[in-house]
Short mmCIF file of N, CA, C and O and ligand atoms in Angstrom, two decimals:
data_model
loop_
_atom_site.label_atom_id
_atom_site.label_comp_id
_atom_site.label_asym_id
_atom_site.label_seq_id
_atom_site.Cartn_x
_atom_site.Cartn_y
_atom_site.Cartn_z
N MET A 335 -12.84 -15.57 11.57
CA MET A 335 -12.52 -15.99 10.16
C MET A 335 -11.89 -14.81 9.45
O MET A 335 -12.23 -13.55 9.85
N ALA A 336 -11.11 -15.22 8.55
CA ALA A 336 -10.26 -14.15 7.80
C ALA A 336 -11.16 -13.22 6.95
O ALA A 336 -12.15 -13.70 6.47
N GLY A 337 -11.00 -11.99 6.89
CA GLY A 337 -11.79 -11.00 6.17
C GLY A 337 -11.47 -11.14 4.78
O GLY A 337 -10.48 -11.67 4.31
N ASN A 338 -12.23 -10.40 3.89
CA ASN A 338 -12.10 -10.48 2.61
C ASN A 338 -11.74 -9.30 1.75
O ASN A 338 -11.77 -9.26 0.67
N ARG A 339 -11.26 -8.09 2.60
CA ARG A 339 -10.86 -6.99 1.98
C ARG A 339 -9.48 -6.61 2.57
O ARG A 339 -9.24 -6.77 3.78
N THR A 340 -8.69 -5.98 1.63
CA THR A 340 -7.54 -5.19 2.05
C THR A 340 -7.33 -4.04 1.63
O THR A 340 -8.13 -3.70 0.62
N PHE A 341 -6.23 -3.23 2.14
CA PHE A 341 -6.13 -1.95 1.37
C PHE A 341 -4.61 -1.99 0.80
O PHE A 341 -3.69 -2.30 1.48
N THR A 342 -4.35 -1.31 -0.25
CA THR A 342 -3.11 -1.13 -0.81
C THR A 342 -2.74 0.22 -1.20
O THR A 342 -3.73 1.04 -1.79
N MET A 343 -1.45 0.52 -1.24
CA MET A 343 -1.12 1.82 -2.15
C MET A 343 0.02 1.45 -3.00
O MET A 343 0.84 0.74 -2.65
N ILE A 344 -0.09 1.88 -4.09
CA ILE A 344 1.30 1.81 -4.99
C ILE A 344 1.95 3.11 -4.73
O ILE A 344 1.49 4.12 -4.88
N LYS A 345 3.18 2.91 -4.01
CA LYS A 345 3.95 4.17 -3.41
C LYS A 345 4.60 4.89 -4.53
O LYS A 345 4.64 4.39 -5.72
N PRO A 346 5.08 6.23 -4.16
CA PRO A 346 5.72 6.83 -5.27
C PRO A 346 6.66 6.37 -6.08
O PRO A 346 6.78 6.67 -7.18
N ASP A 347 7.62 5.41 -5.56
CA ASP A 347 8.46 4.78 -6.49
C ASP A 347 8.11 3.82 -7.50
O ASP A 347 8.31 3.62 -8.51
N GLY A 348 6.93 3.20 -7.16
CA GLY A 348 6.11 2.27 -7.95
C GLY A 348 5.52 3.01 -9.11
O GLY A 348 5.52 2.54 -10.39
N VAL A 349 5.07 4.32 -8.85
CA VAL A 349 4.48 5.13 -9.79
C VAL A 349 5.53 5.66 -10.74
O VAL A 349 5.55 5.64 -11.87
N GLU A 350 6.48 6.18 -9.93
CA GLU A 350 7.66 6.98 -10.68
C GLU A 350 8.35 5.97 -11.71
O GLU A 350 8.80 6.33 -12.89
N SER A 351 8.49 4.81 -11.29
CA SER A 351 9.09 3.75 -12.23
C SER A 351 8.40 3.23 -13.46
O SER A 351 8.74 2.38 -14.17
N GLY A 352 7.07 3.68 -13.55
CA GLY A 352 6.20 3.23 -14.59
C GLY A 352 5.56 1.92 -14.50
O GLY A 352 4.98 1.39 -15.43
N ASN A 353 5.41 1.54 -13.16
CA ASN A 353 4.67 0.17 -12.95
C ASN A 353 3.43 0.06 -12.37
O ASN A 353 3.08 -0.87 -11.97
N ILE A 354 2.64 1.20 -12.81
CA ILE A 354 1.19 1.18 -12.04
C ILE A 354 0.58 -0.04 -12.78
O ILE A 354 -0.19 -0.85 -12.14
N GLY A 355 0.69 -0.01 -14.01
CA GLY A 355 0.01 -0.88 -14.79
C GLY A 355 0.43 -2.45 -14.57
O GLY A 355 -0.37 -3.35 -14.29
N ASN A 356 1.76 -2.66 -14.39
CA ASN A 356 2.35 -3.95 -14.11
C ASN A 356 1.78 -4.30 -12.67
O ASN A 356 1.45 -5.70 -12.66
N ILE A 357 1.84 -3.62 -11.70
CA ILE A 357 1.40 -3.93 -10.43
C ILE A 357 -0.09 -4.32 -10.32
O ILE A 357 -0.37 -5.37 -9.71
N LEU A 358 -0.77 -3.43 -11.15
CA LEU A 358 -2.39 -3.79 -10.95
C LEU A 358 -2.67 -4.93 -11.83
O LEU A 358 -3.51 -5.86 -11.26
N GLN A 359 -1.75 -5.26 -12.72
CA GLN A 359 -2.10 -6.52 -13.55
C GLN A 359 -1.60 -7.82 -12.49
O GLN A 359 -2.47 -8.56 -12.65
N LYS A 360 -0.49 -7.65 -11.89
CA LYS A 360 -0.22 -8.78 -10.88
C LYS A 360 -1.26 -8.96 -9.88
O LYS A 360 -1.66 -10.05 -9.40
N ILE A 361 -1.81 -7.89 -9.50
CA ILE A 361 -2.94 -7.94 -8.37
C ILE A 361 -4.20 -8.69 -8.91
O ILE A 361 -4.80 -9.61 -8.14
N THR A 362 -4.63 -8.14 -9.99
CA THR A 362 -5.91 -8.69 -10.70
C THR A 362 -5.59 -10.11 -11.14
O THR A 362 -6.57 -10.99 -10.91
N ASP A 363 -4.56 -10.56 -11.64
CA ASP A 363 -4.07 -11.91 -12.03
C ASP A 363 -4.20 -12.77 -10.81
O ASP A 363 -4.45 -13.95 -10.99
N ALA A 364 -3.87 -12.33 -9.59
CA ALA A 364 -3.80 -13.24 -8.47
C ALA A 364 -5.23 -13.25 -7.81
O ALA A 364 -5.40 -13.86 -6.69
N GLY A 365 -6.37 -12.66 -8.48
CA GLY A 365 -7.59 -12.91 -8.06
C GLY A 365 -8.36 -11.89 -7.31
O GLY A 365 -9.40 -11.86 -6.80
N PHE A 366 -7.67 -10.74 -7.01
CA PHE A 366 -8.14 -9.53 -6.21
C PHE A 366 -8.99 -8.88 -7.36
O PHE A 366 -8.76 -8.68 -8.25
N VAL A 367 -10.28 -8.40 -6.69
CA VAL A 367 -11.17 -7.55 -7.27
C VAL A 367 -10.90 -6.13 -6.88
O VAL A 367 -10.89 -5.98 -5.57
N ILE A 368 -10.91 -5.19 -7.65
CA ILE A 368 -10.65 -3.84 -7.34
C ILE A 368 -12.08 -3.16 -6.83
O ILE A 368 -12.89 -3.14 -7.65
N LYS A 369 -12.18 -2.80 -5.53
CA LYS A 369 -13.48 -2.35 -5.21
C LYS A 369 -13.55 -0.90 -5.04
O LYS A 369 -14.34 -0.17 -5.00
N ALA A 370 -12.15 -0.19 -5.11
CA ALA A 370 -12.11 1.31 -4.87
C ALA A 370 -10.74 1.50 -5.48
O ALA A 370 -9.72 0.72 -5.36
N LEU A 371 -10.51 2.62 -6.23
CA LEU A 371 -9.34 2.93 -6.75
C LEU A 371 -9.06 4.50 -6.96
O LEU A 371 -10.01 5.31 -7.35
N LYS A 372 -7.97 5.08 -6.62
CA LYS A 372 -7.63 6.45 -6.60
C LYS A 372 -6.32 6.80 -7.05
O LYS A 372 -5.33 6.23 -6.43
N TYR A 373 -6.20 7.93 -7.84
CA TYR A 373 -4.78 8.29 -8.10
C TYR A 373 -4.63 9.72 -7.50
O TYR A 373 -5.37 10.58 -7.80
N THR A 374 -3.74 9.88 -6.60
CA THR A 374 -3.74 10.94 -5.66
C THR A 374 -2.41 11.25 -5.20
O THR A 374 -1.44 10.50 -5.38
N ARG A 375 -2.21 12.18 -4.41
CA ARG A 375 -0.95 12.52 -3.68
C ARG A 375 -1.19 12.95 -2.26
O ARG A 375 -2.15 13.65 -1.88
N LEU A 376 -0.61 12.16 -1.34
CA LEU A 376 -0.91 12.41 0.14
C LEU A 376 -0.25 13.79 0.40
O LEU A 376 1.00 14.07 0.17
N SER A 377 -0.94 14.61 1.25
CA SER A 377 -0.53 15.78 2.11
C SER A 377 0.52 15.20 3.15
O SER A 377 0.25 14.06 3.62
N GLU A 378 1.30 16.23 3.69
CA GLU A 378 1.92 15.94 4.80
C GLU A 378 1.25 15.41 6.04
O GLU A 378 1.56 14.37 6.65
N GLU A 379 0.13 16.15 6.32
CA GLU A 379 -0.81 15.78 7.24
C GLU A 379 -1.36 14.37 7.15
O GLU A 379 -1.51 13.49 8.17
N GLN A 380 -1.76 14.04 5.85
CA GLN A 380 -2.29 12.79 5.60
C GLN A 380 -1.32 11.58 5.70
O GLN A 380 -1.51 10.53 6.70
N ALA A 381 -0.09 11.76 5.55
CA ALA A 381 0.95 10.79 5.57
C ALA A 381 1.35 10.59 6.93
O ALA A 381 1.37 9.52 7.49
N LYS A 382 1.33 11.62 7.72
CA LYS A 382 1.68 11.59 9.20
C LYS A 382 0.68 10.92 9.95
O LYS A 382 0.85 9.92 10.84
N LYS A 383 -0.43 11.13 9.53
CA LYS A 383 -1.77 10.33 10.19
C LYS A 383 -1.59 8.84 9.83
O LYS A 383 -1.75 7.96 10.67
N PHE A 384 -1.57 8.51 8.51
CA PHE A 384 -1.63 7.28 8.09
C PHE A 384 -0.57 6.35 8.71
O PHE A 384 -0.77 5.25 9.13
N TYR A 385 0.77 7.00 8.95
CA TYR A 385 1.81 6.25 9.44
C TYR A 385 2.03 6.49 10.95
O TYR A 385 2.98 6.24 11.43
N GLU A 386 0.94 7.03 11.57
CA GLU A 386 1.13 7.43 13.11
C GLU A 386 1.63 6.34 13.95
O GLU A 386 2.43 6.56 14.75
N VAL A 387 1.26 5.17 13.67
CA VAL A 387 1.83 3.86 14.42
C VAL A 387 3.32 3.67 14.27
O VAL A 387 4.09 3.17 15.24
N HIS A 388 3.90 4.40 13.20
CA HIS A 388 5.47 4.40 13.28
C HIS A 388 6.09 5.74 13.82
O HIS A 388 7.17 5.88 13.53
N ALA A 389 5.22 6.59 14.32
CA ALA A 389 5.79 7.94 14.92
C ALA A 389 7.16 7.94 15.65
O ALA A 389 7.81 8.89 15.47
N GLU A 390 7.13 6.81 16.47
CA GLU A 390 8.42 6.85 17.33
C GLU A 390 9.57 6.12 16.58
O GLU A 390 10.79 6.05 17.06
N ARG A 391 9.43 5.60 15.27
CA ARG A 391 10.47 4.97 14.61
C ARG A 391 11.58 5.97 14.08
O ARG A 391 11.08 7.02 13.55
N PRO A 392 12.83 5.58 14.02
CA PRO A 392 13.77 6.48 13.44
C PRO A 392 13.69 7.08 12.06
O PRO A 392 13.98 8.09 11.58
N PHE A 393 12.78 6.05 11.24
CA PHE A 393 12.54 6.44 9.74
C PHE A 393 11.24 7.09 9.55
O PHE A 393 10.89 7.35 8.39
N TYR A 394 10.59 7.58 10.66
CA TYR A 394 9.30 8.36 10.51
C TYR A 394 9.31 9.33 9.55
O TYR A 394 8.50 9.53 8.53
N GLY A 395 10.32 10.26 9.87
CA GLY A 395 10.45 11.62 9.06
C GLY A 395 10.58 11.21 7.73
O GLY A 395 10.10 11.91 6.67
N GLU A 396 11.62 10.33 7.40
CA GLU A 396 11.94 10.06 5.99
C GLU A 396 10.79 9.23 5.26
O GLU A 396 10.58 9.42 3.99
N LEU A 397 10.04 8.59 6.00
CA LEU A 397 8.83 7.71 5.54
C LEU A 397 7.73 8.90 4.98
O LEU A 397 7.30 8.73 3.98
N VAL A 398 7.49 9.74 5.86
CA VAL A 398 6.45 10.90 5.57
C VAL A 398 6.83 11.70 4.37
O VAL A 398 6.27 11.87 3.42
N GLU A 399 8.22 12.19 4.43
CA GLU A 399 8.73 12.79 3.33
C GLU A 399 8.69 12.07 1.78
O GLU A 399 8.30 12.36 1.03
N TYR A 400 9.01 10.78 1.97
CA TYR A 400 9.17 9.91 0.79
C TYR A 400 7.54 9.85 0.28
O TYR A 400 7.23 9.78 -0.84
N MET A 401 6.68 9.31 1.22
CA MET A 401 5.24 9.22 0.84
C MET A 401 4.54 10.33 0.08
O MET A 401 3.49 10.19 -0.27
N THR A 402 5.08 11.57 0.66
CA THR A 402 4.58 12.73 -0.06
C THR A 402 5.25 13.27 -1.19
O THR A 402 4.88 14.28 -1.73
N SER A 403 6.20 12.47 -1.64
CA SER A 403 7.28 13.00 -2.76
C SER A 403 6.60 12.86 -4.16
O SER A 403 7.15 13.74 -5.05
N GLY A 404 5.55 12.15 -4.24
CA GLY A 404 4.81 12.01 -5.75
C GLY A 404 3.72 11.38 -5.53
O GLY A 404 3.09 10.87 -4.53
N PRO A 405 2.88 11.25 -6.59
CA PRO A 405 1.52 10.66 -6.59
C PRO A 405 1.62 9.10 -6.33
O PRO A 405 2.63 8.46 -6.43
N ILE A 406 0.43 8.60 -5.62
CA ILE A 406 0.36 7.16 -5.33
C ILE A 406 -1.05 6.82 -5.92
O ILE A 406 -1.82 7.53 -6.30
N ILE A 407 -1.17 5.52 -6.08
CA ILE A 407 -2.52 4.80 -6.20
C ILE A 407 -2.93 4.22 -4.93
O ILE A 407 -2.24 3.45 -4.29
N ALA A 408 -4.04 4.52 -4.56
CA ALA A 408 -4.72 3.87 -3.35
C ALA A 408 -5.94 2.98 -3.88
O ALA A 408 -6.67 3.27 -4.57
N ALA A 409 -5.98 1.76 -3.20
CA ALA A 409 -7.12 0.91 -3.62
C ALA A 409 -7.66 -0.02 -2.59
O ALA A 409 -6.77 -0.27 -1.63
N ILE A 410 -8.79 -0.35 -2.65
CA ILE A 410 -9.47 -1.34 -1.75
C ILE A 410 -9.61 -2.67 -2.68
O ILE A 410 -10.15 -2.70 -3.75
N LEU A 411 -9.05 -3.68 -2.24
CA LEU A 411 -9.07 -5.09 -2.78
C LEU A 411 -10.06 -6.03 -2.09
O LEU A 411 -9.93 -6.27 -0.87
N GLU A 412 -10.55 -6.90 -2.93
CA GLU A 412 -11.37 -7.95 -2.23
C GLU A 412 -11.03 -9.47 -3.04
O GLU A 412 -10.85 -9.52 -3.91
N LYS A 413 -10.99 -10.30 -1.95
CA LYS A 413 -10.53 -11.73 -2.30
C LYS A 413 -10.65 -12.48 -0.87
O LYS A 413 -10.55 -11.94 0.22
N ASP A 414 -10.90 -13.67 -0.91
CA ASP A 414 -10.85 -14.62 0.39
C ASP A 414 -9.64 -14.45 0.78
O ASP A 414 -8.58 -14.54 0.22
N ASN A 415 -9.58 -14.19 2.11
CA ASN A 415 -8.27 -14.25 2.81
C ASN A 415 -7.19 -13.13 2.46
O ASN A 415 -6.11 -13.27 2.24
N ALA A 416 -7.82 -11.83 2.18
CA ALA A 416 -7.40 -10.81 1.49
C ALA A 416 -6.06 -10.39 1.96
O ALA A 416 -5.07 -10.18 1.37
N VAL A 417 -6.18 -10.12 3.37
CA VAL A 417 -4.89 -9.39 3.97
C VAL A 417 -3.65 -10.54 3.69
O VAL A 417 -2.60 -10.00 3.27
N ALA A 418 -3.78 -11.72 4.40
CA ALA A 418 -2.63 -12.59 4.12
C ALA A 418 -2.22 -12.93 2.64
O ALA A 418 -1.16 -13.10 2.40
N ASP A 419 -3.25 -13.21 1.92
CA ASP A 419 -2.87 -13.43 0.50
C ASP A 419 -2.21 -12.24 -0.28
O ASP A 419 -1.29 -12.37 -1.06
N PHE A 420 -2.75 -11.03 0.04
CA PHE A 420 -2.06 -9.88 -0.45
C PHE A 420 -0.49 -9.81 0.11
O PHE A 420 0.39 -9.40 -0.66
N ARG A 421 -0.28 -10.00 1.36
CA ARG A 421 1.09 -9.80 2.01
C ARG A 421 1.94 -10.75 1.26
O ARG A 421 3.19 -10.55 0.90
N ALA A 422 1.44 -12.07 0.98
CA ALA A 422 2.18 -13.05 0.16
C ALA A 422 2.48 -12.67 -1.18
O ALA A 422 3.64 -12.90 -1.86
N LEU A 423 1.65 -11.89 -1.81
CA LEU A 423 1.80 -11.54 -3.16
C LEU A 423 2.83 -10.49 -3.36
O LEU A 423 3.58 -10.30 -4.12
N ILE A 424 2.96 -9.41 -2.18
CA ILE A 424 3.92 -8.38 -2.38
C ILE A 424 5.08 -8.85 -1.76
O ILE A 424 6.26 -8.08 -2.15
N GLY A 425 5.16 -9.66 -0.91
CA GLY A 425 6.56 -10.22 -0.44
C GLY A 425 6.98 -9.17 0.75
O GLY A 425 6.42 -8.44 1.33
N ALA A 426 8.21 -9.72 1.32
CA ALA A 426 8.88 -9.02 2.54
C ALA A 426 9.00 -7.55 2.21
O ALA A 426 9.13 -7.07 1.17
N THR A 427 8.98 -6.73 3.51
CA THR A 427 9.15 -5.37 3.28
C THR A 427 10.41 -5.04 2.62
O THR A 427 10.31 -3.92 2.03
N ASP A 428 11.45 -5.54 2.93
CA ASP A 428 12.72 -5.34 2.30
C ASP A 428 12.78 -6.19 0.90
O ASP A 428 12.74 -7.46 0.95
N PRO A 429 12.92 -5.47 -0.43
CA PRO A 429 12.80 -6.38 -1.36
C PRO A 429 13.96 -7.34 -1.56
O PRO A 429 13.94 -8.38 -2.28
N ALA A 430 14.95 -7.02 -0.92
CA ALA A 430 16.24 -8.03 -0.89
C ALA A 430 15.88 -9.44 -0.39
O ALA A 430 16.44 -10.48 -0.71
N GLU A 431 14.87 -9.38 0.70
CA GLU A 431 14.46 -10.61 1.19
C GLU A 431 13.18 -11.17 0.66
O GLU A 431 12.57 -12.07 1.16
N ALA A 432 12.49 -10.37 -0.32
CA ALA A 432 11.20 -10.83 -0.80
C ALA A 432 11.37 -12.24 -1.65
O ALA A 432 12.47 -12.09 -2.52
N ALA A 433 10.54 -13.01 -1.80
CA ALA A 433 10.53 -14.24 -2.49
C ALA A 433 10.46 -13.78 -3.91
O ALA A 433 9.91 -12.67 -4.54
N GLU A 434 10.89 -14.60 -4.75
CA GLU A 434 10.86 -14.43 -6.27
C GLU A 434 9.51 -14.48 -6.75
O GLU A 434 8.66 -14.93 -6.26
N GLY A 435 9.34 -13.38 -7.70
CA GLY A 435 7.96 -13.29 -8.27
C GLY A 435 7.03 -12.46 -7.64
O GLY A 435 6.02 -12.09 -8.00
N THR A 436 7.36 -11.97 -6.25
CA THR A 436 6.53 -11.13 -5.62
C THR A 436 6.78 -9.64 -6.19
O THR A 436 7.69 -9.36 -6.86
N ILE A 437 5.76 -8.82 -5.85
CA ILE A 437 5.63 -7.53 -6.46
C ILE A 437 6.86 -6.76 -5.99
O ILE A 437 7.52 -5.99 -6.75
N ARG A 438 7.13 -6.72 -4.68
CA ARG A 438 8.41 -6.04 -4.19
C ARG A 438 9.67 -6.50 -4.83
O ARG A 438 10.55 -5.84 -5.10
N LYS A 439 9.81 -7.93 -4.99
CA LYS A 439 10.97 -8.51 -5.60
C LYS A 439 11.10 -7.89 -6.97
O LYS A 439 12.38 -7.51 -7.79
N LEU A 440 10.03 -7.75 -7.68
CA LEU A 440 10.02 -7.42 -9.10
C LEU A 440 10.18 -5.86 -9.23
O LEU A 440 10.93 -5.36 -10.27
N TYR A 441 9.45 -5.15 -8.46
CA TYR A 441 9.41 -3.65 -8.69
C TYR A 441 9.95 -2.66 -7.69
O TYR A 441 10.01 -1.53 -7.83
N ALA A 442 10.39 -3.10 -6.35
CA ALA A 442 10.51 -2.26 -5.37
C ALA A 442 12.32 -2.05 -5.34
O ALA A 442 12.97 -2.72 -5.79
N GLU A 443 12.64 -0.72 -4.85
CA GLU A 443 13.96 -0.29 -4.75
C GLU A 443 14.72 -0.64 -3.59
O GLU A 443 15.87 -1.14 -3.63
N SER A 444 13.93 -0.55 -2.44
CA SER A 444 14.71 -0.62 -1.28
C SER A 444 13.62 -0.81 -0.06
O SER A 444 12.43 -0.68 -0.41
N LYS A 445 14.03 -0.95 0.94
CA LYS A 445 13.22 -1.16 2.34
C LYS A 445 12.27 0.01 2.39
O LYS A 445 11.15 -0.09 2.72
N ALA A 446 12.80 1.18 2.17
CA ALA A 446 12.11 2.43 2.29
C ALA A 446 11.25 2.79 1.08
O ALA A 446 10.00 2.91 1.26
N LYS A 447 11.83 2.50 -0.03
CA LYS A 447 10.91 2.71 -1.32
C LYS A 447 10.73 1.33 -1.86
O LYS A 447 11.22 0.78 -2.73
N ASN A 448 9.63 0.58 -1.12
CA ASN A 448 9.31 -0.72 -1.49
C ASN A 448 8.20 -0.86 -2.41
O ASN A 448 7.36 -1.84 -2.21
N ALA A 449 7.71 0.13 -3.03
CA ALA A 449 6.77 -0.06 -4.16
C ALA A 449 5.20 -0.13 -3.79
O ALA A 449 4.35 0.46 -4.41
N VAL A 450 4.89 -0.94 -2.80
CA VAL A 450 3.42 -1.08 -2.35
C VAL A 450 3.23 -1.32 -0.92
O VAL A 450 4.21 -1.69 -0.23
N HIS A 451 2.16 -0.82 -0.51
CA HIS A 451 1.75 -1.22 1.01
C HIS A 451 0.75 -2.18 0.91
O HIS A 451 -0.14 -2.31 0.00
N GLY A 452 0.61 -2.91 2.12
CA GLY A 452 -0.40 -3.94 2.23
C GLY A 452 -0.95 -3.86 3.56
O GLY A 452 0.00 -4.01 4.53
N SER A 453 -2.32 -3.66 3.86
CA SER A 453 -2.68 -3.76 5.27
C SER A 453 -2.08 -5.11 6.09
O SER A 453 -2.03 -6.07 5.44
N ASP A 454 -1.89 -4.91 7.45
CA ASP A 454 -1.31 -5.96 8.12
C ASP A 454 -2.39 -6.64 8.91
O ASP A 454 -1.98 -7.66 9.67
N SER A 455 -3.68 -6.22 8.86
CA SER A 455 -4.70 -6.98 9.60
C SER A 455 -6.05 -6.57 9.04
O SER A 455 -6.10 -5.67 8.33
N ASP A 456 -6.90 -7.28 9.40
CA ASP A 456 -8.66 -7.03 8.98
C ASP A 456 -8.91 -5.89 9.42
O ASP A 456 -9.50 -4.90 8.61
N GLU A 457 -8.55 -5.64 10.69
CA GLU A 457 -8.93 -4.37 11.37
C GLU A 457 -8.21 -2.98 10.66
O GLU A 457 -8.89 -1.93 10.43
N ASN A 458 -7.04 -3.13 10.46
CA ASN A 458 -6.34 -1.93 9.69
C ASN A 458 -6.72 -1.81 8.29
O ASN A 458 -6.71 -0.79 7.83
N ALA A 459 -7.01 -2.93 7.65
CA ALA A 459 -7.58 -2.72 6.17
C ALA A 459 -8.86 -1.90 6.28
O ALA A 459 -9.01 -0.88 5.25
N VAL A 460 -9.75 -2.14 7.23
CA VAL A 460 -10.98 -1.35 7.25
C VAL A 460 -10.59 0.28 7.56
O VAL A 460 -11.09 1.15 6.85
N ILE A 461 -9.68 0.38 8.51
CA ILE A 461 -9.29 1.69 9.04
C ILE A 461 -8.64 2.44 7.80
O ILE A 461 -8.93 3.44 7.37
N GLU A 462 -7.88 1.74 7.19
CA GLU A 462 -6.99 2.39 5.86
C GLU A 462 -7.83 2.55 4.85
O GLU A 462 -7.71 3.61 4.08
N GLY A 463 -8.69 1.68 4.51
CA GLY A 463 -9.59 1.88 3.35
C GLY A 463 -10.53 3.18 3.50
O GLY A 463 -10.76 3.85 2.73
N GLU A 464 -11.00 3.10 4.79
CA GLU A 464 -11.89 4.38 5.28
C GLU A 464 -11.13 5.68 5.35
O GLU A 464 -11.66 6.86 5.17
N PHE A 465 -9.80 5.61 5.48
CA PHE A 465 -8.94 6.76 5.60
C PHE A 465 -8.93 7.28 4.08
O PHE A 465 -9.09 8.66 4.06
N HIS A 466 -8.95 6.55 3.21
CA HIS A 466 -8.72 7.25 1.81
C HIS A 466 -10.10 7.20 0.92
O HIS A 466 -9.99 7.88 0.01
N PHE A 467 -11.09 6.59 1.32
CA PHE A 467 -12.33 6.41 0.47
C PHE A 467 -13.51 6.70 1.45
O PHE A 467 -13.65 6.04 2.43
N SER A 468 -14.52 7.36 0.65
CA SER A 468 -15.67 7.42 1.30
C SER A 468 -16.84 6.46 0.71
O SER A 468 -16.27 5.84 -0.26
N ALA A 469 -17.83 6.16 1.41
CA ALA A 469 -18.67 5.10 1.08
C ALA A 469 -19.19 4.99 -0.25
O ALA A 469 -19.19 3.89 -1.06
N ASN A 470 -19.40 6.14 -0.89
CA ASN A 470 -19.79 6.30 -2.27
C ASN A 470 -18.65 5.95 -3.17
O ASN A 470 -18.85 6.09 -4.58
N GLU A 471 -17.33 5.73 -2.89
CA GLU A 471 -16.29 5.57 -3.76
C GLU A 471 -16.03 3.98 -3.73
O GLU A 471 -14.95 3.76 -4.41
N ILE A 472 -16.47 3.32 -2.93
CA ILE A 472 -16.35 1.91 -2.83
C ILE A 472 -17.45 0.96 -3.51
O ILE A 472 -18.55 1.33 -3.28
N PHE A 473 -17.12 0.33 -4.45
CA PHE A 473 -18.06 -0.50 -5.48
C PHE A 473 -18.03 -2.00 -5.06
O PHE A 473 -17.19 -2.54 -4.62
P1 LIG B 506 5.09 -0.62 4.95
O1 LIG B 506 5.30 -2.02 5.54
O2 LIG B 506 4.04 -0.60 3.78
O3 LIG B 506 4.55 0.38 6.01
C1 LIG B 506 5.52 1.00 6.82
C2 LIG B 506 6.76 1.33 5.96
O4 LIG B 506 7.95 1.92 6.49
C3 LIG B 506 7.21 0.26 5.16
O5 LIG B 506 6.40 -0.25 4.30
C4 LIG B 506 8.56 0.96 4.56
O6 LIG B 506 8.36 1.65 3.39
C5 LIG B 506 8.90 1.87 5.72
N1 LIG B 506 10.07 1.29 6.33
C6 LIG B 506 10.01 0.17 7.19
N2 LIG B 506 11.35 -0.10 7.77
C7 LIG B 506 12.12 0.86 7.26
C8 LIG B 506 13.44 1.21 7.52
N3 LIG B 506 14.08 0.57 8.25
N4 LIG B 506 13.80 2.34 6.89
C9 LIG B 506 13.14 3.05 6.18
N5 LIG B 506 11.72 2.90 5.73
C10 LIG B 506 11.30 1.86 6.51
#
């Protein structure tokens, strides 16, 4: 059975372009309930750990540098079928390929600066949520 939680970040470009409010509005309008929310900035160590799975990719260094370049919003979201529904809401990794009306189509700059993160599995949603939030920060 599909889980009911996912983890997201509004990435530095989404914050820098002034779209925190617009993106959170799209998320809540789509029926997601915010269970945890934080405005923070990733350290290099945190970004390297969070994206460890991409360590061998050619863009890893660029990704870590970008994700530490400014503040982000981190959030845990709840909804039936959360992981798949959220990935549909944000659209393809590359905004040029994202469907009309999706968050990345509306607000992302490029494949690297793609405005938002969404967990790719129920298992990773838990790992990523716990990476950013302690139990007393989740409501
Ligand atoms: P996301 O899917 O949230 O997590 C992995 C991130 O790596 C992805 O978003 C992009 O921000 C980034 N990424 C993926 N592919 C590339 C690429 N070819 N060049 C630069 N960054 C990328």
